[in-house]
Structures are given as structure tokens and as C-alpha cells.
């Protein structure tokens, strides 16, 4: 894929989608400590106004965690890699029918977790995470119970394995599906999508905007196999580019 290293000139007809960690803020050792500086919040708010509100954050974090970083700014957002999405009117959307099925899976796990000290069941709303960091000897038991929980949830769920954690989540949701869902609604509909991200999980977003004749911008050194068409060197370059938006496009008074 041909890559260009120049960030595109601003256009007020864009729908802008921005990843958070590694894109707007540098990745920290303690992700819970990340906060957006006032300058970044101002710049996002101004850019959002210039785009008539067509700016959304698209992150692997939960929406609650995104809000904590950018408070008091509250933007349209997709959290947990597209599992939850807050539209421009503030309504939060989850995959259809997920709630009962997560509840069935939770019911399957609760007894086991209560009977085994050291285990932690984290309810993310649209996903369930079983942490066994403090009880590593129970890894196989956790796998077995998570498989039962997956069965209880039914089809279209899958278990994702992390470091000392098993996570049950709905399948078929990613940053790309979240972006496409925004593009069905005002004020995003009818605009040219632009997505900026840095990570492997952002590739779904790059492919989604490419398929809509949009612009895909990847932060960091060029990577083989990336679907992104444009490279931004680092977080600072993205921030400079955001700041430039206010000089390049008319911003209505707030
Ligand atoms: Mg990122």
C-alpha cells in the first residue's frame, strides 16, 4: 500500500473518528492515570464544532474511562472496541439482545467465582472478564467454567484470552462496525469518514473508512500490512494537525 506522510488538509465536510491511546495521548504505564490537558480538550471541542458535531472517539477503553480522560468534555464515543457506542444524542447502544445473554453467562460464573478465593469477575456491561491473576492455579478451572458461560450466552459470543484473564464478549463488533454505525446517523451521515488510530485493533477502522472513500491515518512508524493510507509520525503530529483545524475551517461561535 502506497503511504503518504503528509496529514491531509482540513475539510469541514468530514466525519472525524479518533482513537485515544497512542493517537491523542501517549500510552502510559498506568492507563488509569491518563488525563487530557486543557489544550487538547479545547482543540477537540473546537474541531467538533467546526465539523458540526461529526467527531467521535473510538477506543478500546470503556466509554466511562474515555469520559474520565476528557471530562468535562463529553463527545460521541465508541468504547470496548465497538461493543458500546454513544451517539450524538447521548444514547448508548449495545449489540442487540446482548443483555439477557450476558446475564445468563454471569449466572453461570457467579457461584464458581464466589467459591474460589482470588478470582475476580469484572462486569463491563457488554462483556464479562474473569481475572485469575491472584489464583493462577485455577487457570484450567477458569477455562472450563468460561466455556460453560460461553455456551450459556449462546452463539455470536467468543472468549478472548489475555494475561491471566478470560473475557467473554459478543462477536462481530469492532471499531469498523462502530464507525459504520455512526455514519448511518446525523451529524455523521453523508460526510467523508476520516479515522486516525495507531494499533492493530484500529485496522478494522481503517478498512471501514477506506471502503467509504474515506481517509485512514495511522500514527507511528509505517507497518507492513496496515490498511492505512496515511502516516502520522506521532501523537504530537496528530495534536498539531488538530490545532490547525481551527485555522483552516470556519468555526461557528459556541
Ligand atoms: Mg490506540
PDB file of C-alpha atoms and ligand atoms in Angstrom:
ATOM      1  CA  UNK A   1       0.000   0.000   0.000  1.00  0.00           C
ATOM      2  CA  UNK A   2       1.292   3.418  -1.005  1.00  0.00           C
ATOM      3  CA  UNK A   3       1.784   5.568   2.087  1.00  0.00           C
ATOM      4  CA  UNK A   4       1.974   9.329   2.338  1.00  0.00           C
ATOM      5  CA  UNK A   5       3.455  11.139   5.303  1.00  0.00           C
ATOM      6  CA  UNK A   6       1.557  14.408   4.950  1.00  0.00           C
ATOM      7  CA  UNK A   7      -1.573  14.842   7.024  1.00  0.00           C
ATOM      8  CA  UNK A   8      -4.474  15.921   4.820  1.00  0.00           C
ATOM      9  CA  UNK A   9      -5.798  19.476   4.606  1.00  0.00           C
ATOM     10  CA  UNK A  10      -8.915  20.028   6.679  1.00  0.00           C
ATOM     11  CA  UNK A  11     -12.372  19.818   5.181  1.00  0.00           C
ATOM     12  CA  UNK A  12     -15.459  20.740   7.167  1.00  0.00           C
ATOM     13  CA  UNK A  13     -17.454  18.006   5.402  1.00  0.00           C
ATOM     14  CA  UNK A  14     -15.511  15.278   7.204  1.00  0.00           C
ATOM     15  CA  UNK A  15     -16.783  12.885   9.842  1.00  0.00           C
ATOM     16  CA  UNK A  16     -13.776  12.509  12.114  1.00  0.00           C
ATOM     17  CA  UNK A  17     -13.118   9.383  14.216  1.00  0.00           C
ATOM     18  CA  UNK A  18     -10.228   9.366  16.655  1.00  0.00           C
ATOM     19  CA  UNK A  19      -8.651   6.584  18.688  1.00  0.00           C
ATOM     20  CA  UNK A  20      -7.437   7.736  22.117  1.00  0.00           C
ATOM     21  CA  UNK A  21      -4.331   5.953  23.495  1.00  0.00           C
ATOM     22  CA  UNK A  22      -1.353   6.250  21.198  1.00  0.00           C
ATOM     23  CA  UNK A  23      -3.288   8.661  18.963  1.00  0.00           C
ATOM     24  CA  UNK A  24      -4.430  11.636  21.084  1.00  0.00           C
ATOM     25  CA  UNK A  25      -2.500  10.811  24.249  1.00  0.00           C
ATOM     26  CA  UNK A  26       0.756   8.959  24.722  1.00  0.00           C
ATOM     27  CA  UNK A  27       0.477   5.428  26.060  1.00  0.00           C
ATOM     28  CA  UNK A  28       1.235   5.487  29.777  1.00  0.00           C
ATOM     29  CA  UNK A  29       2.438   2.755  32.036  1.00  0.00           C
ATOM     30  CA  UNK A  30      -0.716   3.246  34.141  1.00  0.00           C
ATOM     31  CA  UNK A  31      -3.642   3.760  31.730  1.00  0.00           C
ATOM     32  CA  UNK A  32      -5.934   4.819  34.603  1.00  0.00           C
ATOM     33  CA  UNK A  33      -3.787   7.884  35.196  1.00  0.00           C
ATOM     34  CA  UNK A  34      -4.184   9.285  31.695  1.00  0.00           C
ATOM     35  CA  UNK A  35      -5.805  12.738  31.570  1.00  0.00           C
ATOM     36  CA  UNK A  36      -6.246  15.094  28.639  1.00  0.00           C
ATOM     37  CA  UNK A  37      -4.664  18.503  29.101  1.00  0.00           C
ATOM     38  CA  UNK A  38      -6.957  21.545  28.751  1.00  0.00           C
ATOM     39  CA  UNK A  39      -5.302  22.403  25.419  1.00  0.00           C
ATOM     40  CA  UNK A  40      -6.241  19.018  23.923  1.00  0.00           C
ATOM     41  CA  UNK A  41      -9.801  19.275  25.241  1.00  0.00           C
ATOM     42  CA  UNK A  42     -10.175  22.766  23.774  1.00  0.00           C
ATOM     43  CA  UNK A  43      -8.789  21.641  20.467  1.00  0.00           C
ATOM     44  CA  UNK A  44     -11.183  18.664  20.280  1.00  0.00           C
ATOM     45  CA  UNK A  45     -14.164  20.805  21.252  1.00  0.00           C
ATOM     46  CA  UNK A  46     -13.319  23.404  18.610  1.00  0.00           C
ATOM     47  CA  UNK A  47     -12.752  20.803  15.917  1.00  0.00           C
ATOM     48  CA  UNK A  48     -16.052  19.109  16.811  1.00  0.00           C
ATOM     49  CA  UNK A  49     -17.880  22.435  16.432  1.00  0.00           C
ATOM     50  CA  UNK A  50     -16.167  23.095  13.118  1.00  0.00           C
ATOM     51  CA  UNK A  51     -17.419  19.715  11.882  1.00  0.00           C
ATOM     52  CA  UNK A  52     -20.965  20.410  13.114  1.00  0.00           C
ATOM     53  CA  UNK A  53     -20.512  17.772  15.795  1.00  0.00           C
ATOM     54  CA  UNK A  54     -19.286  14.993  13.488  1.00  0.00           C
ATOM     55  CA  UNK A  55     -16.387  13.941  15.719  1.00  0.00           C
ATOM     56  CA  UNK A  56     -16.325  10.735  17.756  1.00  0.00           C
ATOM     57  CA  UNK A  57     -13.764   8.964  19.908  1.00  0.00           C
ATOM     58  CA  UNK A  58     -13.296   5.259  19.098  1.00  0.00           C
ATOM     59  CA  UNK A  59     -11.322   3.362  21.730  1.00  0.00           C
ATOM     60  CA  UNK A  60     -10.658   0.029  23.385  1.00  0.00           C
ATOM     61  CA  UNK A  61     -11.425   1.724  26.692  1.00  0.00           C
ATOM     62  CA  UNK A  62     -14.942   1.806  28.099  1.00  0.00           C
ATOM     63  CA  UNK A  63     -16.984   4.957  27.456  1.00  0.00           C
ATOM     64  CA  UNK A  64     -16.776   5.651  31.205  1.00  0.00           C
ATOM     65  CA  UNK A  65     -12.989   5.576  31.001  1.00  0.00           C
ATOM     66  CA  UNK A  66     -12.978   7.806  27.888  1.00  0.00           C
ATOM     67  CA  UNK A  67     -15.206  10.331  29.705  1.00  0.00           C
ATOM     68  CA  UNK A  68     -12.879  10.341  32.697  1.00  0.00           C
ATOM     69  CA  UNK A  69      -9.935  11.288  30.468  1.00  0.00           C
ATOM     70  CA  UNK A  70     -11.702  14.122  28.658  1.00  0.00           C
ATOM     71  CA  UNK A  71     -14.086  15.453  31.355  1.00  0.00           C
ATOM     72  CA  UNK A  72     -15.857  17.823  31.304  1.00  0.00           C
ATOM     73  CA  UNK A  73     -15.856  17.315  27.534  1.00  0.00           C
ATOM     74  CA  UNK A  74     -18.407  14.636  26.565  1.00  0.00           C
ATOM     75  CA  UNK A  75     -18.155  13.555  22.918  1.00  0.00           C
ATOM     76  CA  UNK A  76     -19.884  10.849  20.885  1.00  0.00           C
ATOM     77  CA  UNK A  77     -17.850   7.723  21.588  1.00  0.00           C
ATOM     78  CA  UNK A  78     -17.453   4.020  20.889  1.00  0.00           C
ATOM     79  CA  UNK A  79     -15.935   2.009  23.737  1.00  0.00           C
ATOM     80  CA  UNK A  80     -14.600  -1.513  24.256  1.00  0.00           C
ATOM     81  CA  UNK A  81     -13.616  -1.838  20.567  1.00  0.00           C
ATOM     82  CA  UNK A  82     -17.135  -1.089  19.361  1.00  0.00           C
ATOM     83  CA  UNK A  83     -19.125  -3.078  21.936  1.00  0.00           C
ATOM     84  CA  UNK A  84     -20.721   0.095  23.287  1.00  0.00           C
ATOM     85  CA  UNK A  85     -21.470   3.262  21.389  1.00  0.00           C
ATOM     86  CA  UNK A  86     -22.843   6.630  22.486  1.00  0.00           C
ATOM     87  CA  UNK A  87     -24.409   8.548  19.621  1.00  0.00           C
ATOM     88  CA  UNK A  88     -24.524  12.318  19.131  1.00  0.00           C
ATOM     89  CA  UNK A  89     -27.774  12.492  21.144  1.00  0.00           C
ATOM     90  CA  UNK A  90     -26.131  10.760  24.105  1.00  0.00           C
ATOM     91  CA  UNK A  91     -27.942   7.435  23.679  1.00  0.00           C
ATOM     92  CA  UNK A  92     -25.786   4.379  24.368  1.00  0.00           C
ATOM     93  CA  UNK A  93     -26.153   1.404  22.025  1.00  0.00           C
ATOM     94  CA  UNK A  94     -25.151  -2.195  22.721  1.00  0.00           C
ATOM     95  CA  UNK A  95     -25.233  -5.228  20.433  1.00  0.00           C
ATOM     96  CA  UNK A  96     -28.875  -6.320  20.070  1.00  0.00           C
ATOM     97  CA  UNK A  97     -30.087  -8.788  22.663  1.00  0.00           C
ATOM     98  CA  UNK A  98     -26.775  -8.901  24.454  1.00  0.00           C
ATOM     99  CA  UNK A  99     -28.031  -8.064  27.970  1.00  0.00           C
ATOM    100  CA  UNK A 100     -30.005 -11.255  28.667  1.00  0.00           C
ATOM    101  CA  UNK A 101     -27.219 -13.357  27.254  1.00  0.00           C
ATOM    102  CA  UNK A 102     -24.507 -11.686  29.319  1.00  0.00           C
ATOM    103  CA  UNK A 103     -26.775 -12.193  32.340  1.00  0.00           C
ATOM    104  CA  UNK A 104     -27.046 -15.917  31.552  1.00  0.00           C
ATOM    105  CA  UNK A 105     -23.273 -16.166  31.297  1.00  0.00           C
ATOM    106  CA  UNK A 106     -22.799 -14.228  34.532  1.00  0.00           C
ATOM    107  CA  UNK A 107     -25.212 -16.577  36.346  1.00  0.00           C
ATOM    108  CA  UNK A 108     -23.088 -19.492  35.139  1.00  0.00           C
ATOM    109  CA  UNK A 109     -19.910 -17.961  36.608  1.00  0.00           C
ATOM    110  CA  UNK A 110     -21.011 -16.344  39.853  1.00  0.00           C
ATOM    111  CA  UNK A 111     -21.128 -19.490  42.018  1.00  0.00           C
ATOM    112  CA  UNK A 112     -17.708 -20.636  40.848  1.00  0.00           C
ATOM    113  CA  UNK A 113     -16.110 -17.238  41.451  1.00  0.00           C
ATOM    114  CA  UNK A 114     -17.628 -16.963  44.946  1.00  0.00           C
ATOM    115  CA  UNK A 115     -16.361 -20.423  45.889  1.00  0.00           C
ATOM    116  CA  UNK A 116     -12.798 -19.774  44.710  1.00  0.00           C
ATOM    117  CA  UNK A 117     -10.839 -17.088  46.617  1.00  0.00           C
ATOM    118  CA  UNK A 118      -8.645 -14.869  44.458  1.00  0.00           C
ATOM    119  CA  UNK A 119     -10.881 -14.811  41.405  1.00  0.00           C
ATOM    120  CA  UNK A 120     -12.429 -11.565  40.192  1.00  0.00           C
ATOM    121  CA  UNK A 121     -15.402 -11.304  37.866  1.00  0.00           C
ATOM    122  CA  UNK A 122     -15.426  -7.906  36.167  1.00  0.00           C
ATOM    123  CA  UNK A 123     -18.738  -6.882  34.623  1.00  0.00           C
ATOM    124  CA  UNK A 124     -18.041  -4.487  31.752  1.00  0.00           C
ATOM    125  CA  UNK A 125     -21.691  -4.287  30.765  1.00  0.00           C
ATOM    126  CA  UNK A 126     -21.206  -5.581  27.233  1.00  0.00           C
ATOM    127  CA  UNK A 127     -18.516  -8.096  28.260  1.00  0.00           C
ATOM    128  CA  UNK A 128     -17.515 -10.249  31.238  1.00  0.00           C
ATOM    129  CA  UNK A 129     -13.903 -10.637  32.330  1.00  0.00           C
ATOM    130  CA  UNK A 130     -12.753 -13.408  34.663  1.00  0.00           C
ATOM    131  CA  UNK A 131      -9.418 -12.451  36.276  1.00  0.00           C
ATOM    132  CA  UNK A 132      -7.313 -15.179  37.890  1.00  0.00           C
ATOM    133  CA  UNK A 133      -4.081 -13.252  38.463  1.00  0.00           C
ATOM    134  CA  UNK A 134      -4.362 -13.940  42.207  1.00  0.00           C
ATOM    135  CA  UNK A 135      -5.237 -17.602  41.703  1.00  0.00           C
ATOM    136  CA  UNK A 136      -3.094 -18.830  38.787  1.00  0.00           C
ATOM    137  CA  UNK A 137      -3.504 -22.470  39.870  1.00  0.00           C
ATOM    138  CA  UNK A 138      -7.171 -22.173  38.875  1.00  0.00           C
ATOM    139  CA  UNK A 139      -6.406 -21.392  35.199  1.00  0.00           C
ATOM    140  CA  UNK A 140      -7.809 -24.697  33.888  1.00  0.00           C
ATOM    141  CA  UNK A 141     -10.907 -24.465  36.098  1.00  0.00           C
ATOM    142  CA  UNK A 142     -11.471 -20.923  34.854  1.00  0.00           C
ATOM    143  CA  UNK A 143     -11.235 -22.109  31.243  1.00  0.00           C
ATOM    144  CA  UNK A 144     -13.779 -24.838  31.954  1.00  0.00           C
ATOM    145  CA  UNK A 145     -16.279 -22.507  33.609  1.00  0.00           C
ATOM    146  CA  UNK A 146     -15.799 -19.818  30.970  1.00  0.00           C
ATOM    147  CA  UNK A 147     -16.596 -22.416  28.294  1.00  0.00           C
ATOM    148  CA  UNK A 148     -19.872 -23.142  30.119  1.00  0.00           C
ATOM    149  CA  UNK A 149     -20.579 -19.419  30.334  1.00  0.00           C
ATOM    150  CA  UNK A 150     -19.924 -19.092  26.600  1.00  0.00           C
ATOM    151  CA  UNK A 151     -22.452 -21.873  25.973  1.00  0.00           C
ATOM    152  CA  UNK A 152     -24.955 -20.132  28.233  1.00  0.00           C
ATOM    153  CA  UNK A 153     -24.529 -16.884  26.283  1.00  0.00           C
ATOM    154  CA  UNK A 154     -25.309 -18.664  23.032  1.00  0.00           C
ATOM    155  CA  UNK A 155     -23.973 -18.047  19.544  1.00  0.00           C
ATOM    156  CA  UNK A 156     -22.136 -14.898  18.496  1.00  0.00           C
ATOM    157  CA  UNK A 157     -20.097 -14.761  21.679  1.00  0.00           C
ATOM    158  CA  UNK A 158     -16.437 -15.678  21.996  1.00  0.00           C
ATOM    159  CA  UNK A 159     -13.811 -15.949  24.721  1.00  0.00           C
ATOM    160  CA  UNK A 160     -10.733 -13.769  24.351  1.00  0.00           C
ATOM    161  CA  UNK A 161      -7.659 -14.810  26.321  1.00  0.00           C
ATOM    162  CA  UNK A 162      -5.415 -12.203  27.886  1.00  0.00           C
ATOM    163  CA  UNK A 163      -2.780 -12.178  30.581  1.00  0.00           C
ATOM    164  CA  UNK A 164      -4.395 -14.060  33.495  1.00  0.00           C
ATOM    165  CA  UNK A 165      -7.822 -13.052  32.244  1.00  0.00           C
ATOM    166  CA  UNK A 166     -10.562 -14.650  30.156  1.00  0.00           C
ATOM    167  CA  UNK A 167     -13.058 -12.301  28.573  1.00  0.00           C
ATOM    168  CA  UNK A 168     -16.449 -13.244  27.160  1.00  0.00           C
ATOM    169  CA  UNK A 169     -17.657 -10.790  24.539  1.00  0.00           C
ATOM    170  CA  UNK A 170     -20.074 -10.566  21.625  1.00  0.00           C
ATOM    171  CA  UNK A 171     -18.503 -11.351  18.245  1.00  0.00           C
ATOM    172  CA  UNK A 172     -18.789  -9.254  15.136  1.00  0.00           C
ATOM    173  CA  UNK A 173     -18.271  -5.864  16.808  1.00  0.00           C
ATOM    174  CA  UNK A 174     -15.137  -3.848  16.205  1.00  0.00           C
ATOM    175  CA  UNK A 175     -14.012  -0.274  15.626  1.00  0.00           C
ATOM    176  CA  UNK A 176     -15.041  -0.591  11.971  1.00  0.00           C
ATOM    177  CA  UNK A 177     -18.632  -1.587  12.760  1.00  0.00           C
ATOM    178  CA  UNK A 178     -18.818   1.276  15.270  1.00  0.00           C
ATOM    179  CA  UNK A 179     -17.665   3.808  12.644  1.00  0.00           C
ATOM    180  CA  UNK A 180     -20.157   2.465  10.095  1.00  0.00           C
ATOM    181  CA  UNK A 181     -22.953   2.740  12.695  1.00  0.00           C
ATOM    182  CA  UNK A 182     -22.072   6.413  13.337  1.00  0.00           C
ATOM    183  CA  UNK A 183     -22.126   7.034   9.578  1.00  0.00           C
ATOM    184  CA  UNK A 184     -25.780   5.955   9.468  1.00  0.00           C
ATOM    185  CA  UNK A 185     -26.753   8.804  11.811  1.00  0.00           C
ATOM    186  CA  UNK A 186     -26.722  12.599  11.993  1.00  0.00           C
ATOM    187  CA  UNK A 187     -24.439  14.505  12.108  1.00  0.00           C
ATOM    188  CA  UNK A 188     -22.055  11.902  10.647  1.00  0.00           C
ATOM    189  CA  UNK A 189     -24.206  10.676   7.745  1.00  0.00           C
ATOM    190  CA  UNK A 190     -23.262  11.935   4.298  1.00  0.00           C
ATOM    191  CA  UNK A 191     -19.791  13.033   5.354  1.00  0.00           C
ATOM    192  CA  UNK A 192     -16.419  11.700   4.278  1.00  0.00           C
ATOM    193  CA  UNK A 193     -15.102   9.475   7.107  1.00  0.00           C
ATOM    194  CA  UNK A 194     -11.601  10.035   8.455  1.00  0.00           C
ATOM    195  CA  UNK A 195     -10.173   7.673  11.059  1.00  0.00           C
ATOM    196  CA  UNK A 196      -6.940   8.137  12.998  1.00  0.00           C
ATOM    197  CA  UNK A 197      -5.554   5.213  15.034  1.00  0.00           C
ATOM    198  CA  UNK A 198      -2.309   3.503  15.935  1.00  0.00           C
ATOM    199  CA  UNK A 199      -2.949  -0.096  16.875  1.00  0.00           C
ATOM    200  CA  UNK A 200      -3.761  -3.477  15.326  1.00  0.00           C
ATOM    201  CA  UNK A 201      -7.362  -3.125  16.530  1.00  0.00           C
ATOM    202  CA  UNK A 202      -7.574   0.100  14.505  1.00  0.00           C
ATOM    203  CA  UNK A 203      -7.118  -1.802  11.244  1.00  0.00           C
ATOM    204  CA  UNK A 204     -10.879  -2.589  11.228  1.00  0.00           C
ATOM    205  CA  UNK A 205     -11.484   1.162  11.373  1.00  0.00           C
ATOM    206  CA  UNK A 206      -9.013   1.850   8.546  1.00  0.00           C
ATOM    207  CA  UNK A 207     -10.718  -0.737   6.328  1.00  0.00           C
ATOM    208  CA  UNK A 208     -14.169   0.678   7.134  1.00  0.00           C
ATOM    209  CA  UNK A 209     -13.283   4.245   6.139  1.00  0.00           C
ATOM    210  CA  UNK A 210     -11.338   3.060   3.060  1.00  0.00           C
ATOM    211  CA  UNK A 211     -14.478   1.231   1.920  1.00  0.00           C
ATOM    212  CA  UNK A 212     -16.380   4.552   2.177  1.00  0.00           C
ATOM    213  CA  UNK A 213     -13.793   6.511   0.170  1.00  0.00           C
ATOM    214  CA  UNK A 214     -12.520   7.993   3.426  1.00  0.00           C
ATOM    215  CA  UNK A 215      -9.075   8.727   4.825  1.00  0.00           C
ATOM    216  CA  UNK A 216      -7.202   6.250   7.035  1.00  0.00           C
ATOM    217  CA  UNK A 217      -4.383   7.690   9.122  1.00  0.00           C
ATOM    218  CA  UNK A 218      -2.046   5.552  11.206  1.00  0.00           C
ATOM    219  CA  UNK A 219       0.088   7.041  13.985  1.00  0.00           C
ATOM    220  CA  UNK A 220       3.612   5.710  14.319  1.00  0.00           C
ATOM    221  CA  UNK A 221       6.255   4.188  12.065  1.00  0.00           C
ATOM    222  CA  UNK A 222       4.932   2.571   8.839  1.00  0.00           C
ATOM    223  CA  UNK A 223       3.874  -1.028   9.381  1.00  0.00           C
ATOM    224  CA  UNK A 224       3.699  -3.761   6.767  1.00  0.00           C
ATOM    225  CA  UNK A 225       0.202  -4.923   6.060  1.00  0.00           C
ATOM    226  CA  UNK A 226      -1.542  -1.888   7.521  1.00  0.00           C
ATOM    227  CA  UNK A 227      -4.670  -0.802   5.660  1.00  0.00           C
ATOM    228  CA  UNK A 228      -3.967   2.861   6.485  1.00  0.00           C
ATOM    229  CA  UNK A 229      -3.121   5.132   3.547  1.00  0.00           C
ATOM    230  CA  UNK A 230      -1.509   7.955   5.508  1.00  0.00           C
ATOM    231  CA  UNK A 231       1.114   8.015   8.262  1.00  0.00           C
ATOM    232  CA  UNK A 232       1.326  10.476  11.173  1.00  0.00           C
ATOM    233  CA  UNK A 233       4.686  10.322  12.898  1.00  0.00           C
ATOM    234  CA  UNK A 234       3.467  10.535  16.489  1.00  0.00           C
ATOM    235  CA  UNK A 235       0.859  11.852  18.934  1.00  0.00           C
ATOM    236  CA  UNK A 236       2.364  15.344  18.737  1.00  0.00           C
ATOM    237  CA  UNK A 237       1.843  15.416  14.964  1.00  0.00           C
ATOM    238  CA  UNK A 238      -1.831  14.485  15.400  1.00  0.00           C
ATOM    239  CA  UNK A 239      -2.274  17.217  18.001  1.00  0.00           C
ATOM    240  CA  UNK A 240      -0.636  19.850  15.784  1.00  0.00           C
ATOM    241  CA  UNK A 241      -2.909  18.779  12.961  1.00  0.00           C
ATOM    242  CA  UNK A 242      -5.980  19.066  15.217  1.00  0.00           C
ATOM    243  CA  UNK A 243      -4.905  22.530  16.302  1.00  0.00           C
ATOM    244  CA  UNK A 244      -4.547  23.524  12.670  1.00  0.00           C
ATOM    245  CA  UNK A 245      -8.198  22.619  12.058  1.00  0.00           C
ATOM    246  CA  UNK A 246      -9.338  25.769  13.800  1.00  0.00           C
ATOM    247  CA  UNK A 247      -7.272  27.926  11.475  1.00  0.00           C
ATOM    248  CA  UNK A 248      -8.292  26.025   8.350  1.00  0.00           C
ATOM    249  CA  UNK A 249     -12.044  25.714   8.719  1.00  0.00           C
ATOM    250  CA  UNK A 250     -14.678  28.148   9.786  1.00  0.00           C
ATOM    251  CA  UNK A 251     -15.673  27.529  13.379  1.00  0.00           C
ATOM    252  CA  UNK A 252     -19.162  28.656  14.330  1.00  0.00           C
ATOM    253  CA  UNK A 253     -19.356  30.534  17.638  1.00  0.00           C
ATOM    254  CA  UNK A 254     -20.283  28.293  20.546  1.00  0.00           C
TER     255      UNK A 254
HETATM  256 MG1  LIG B   1      -4.584   3.301  20.316  1.00  0.00          MG
END
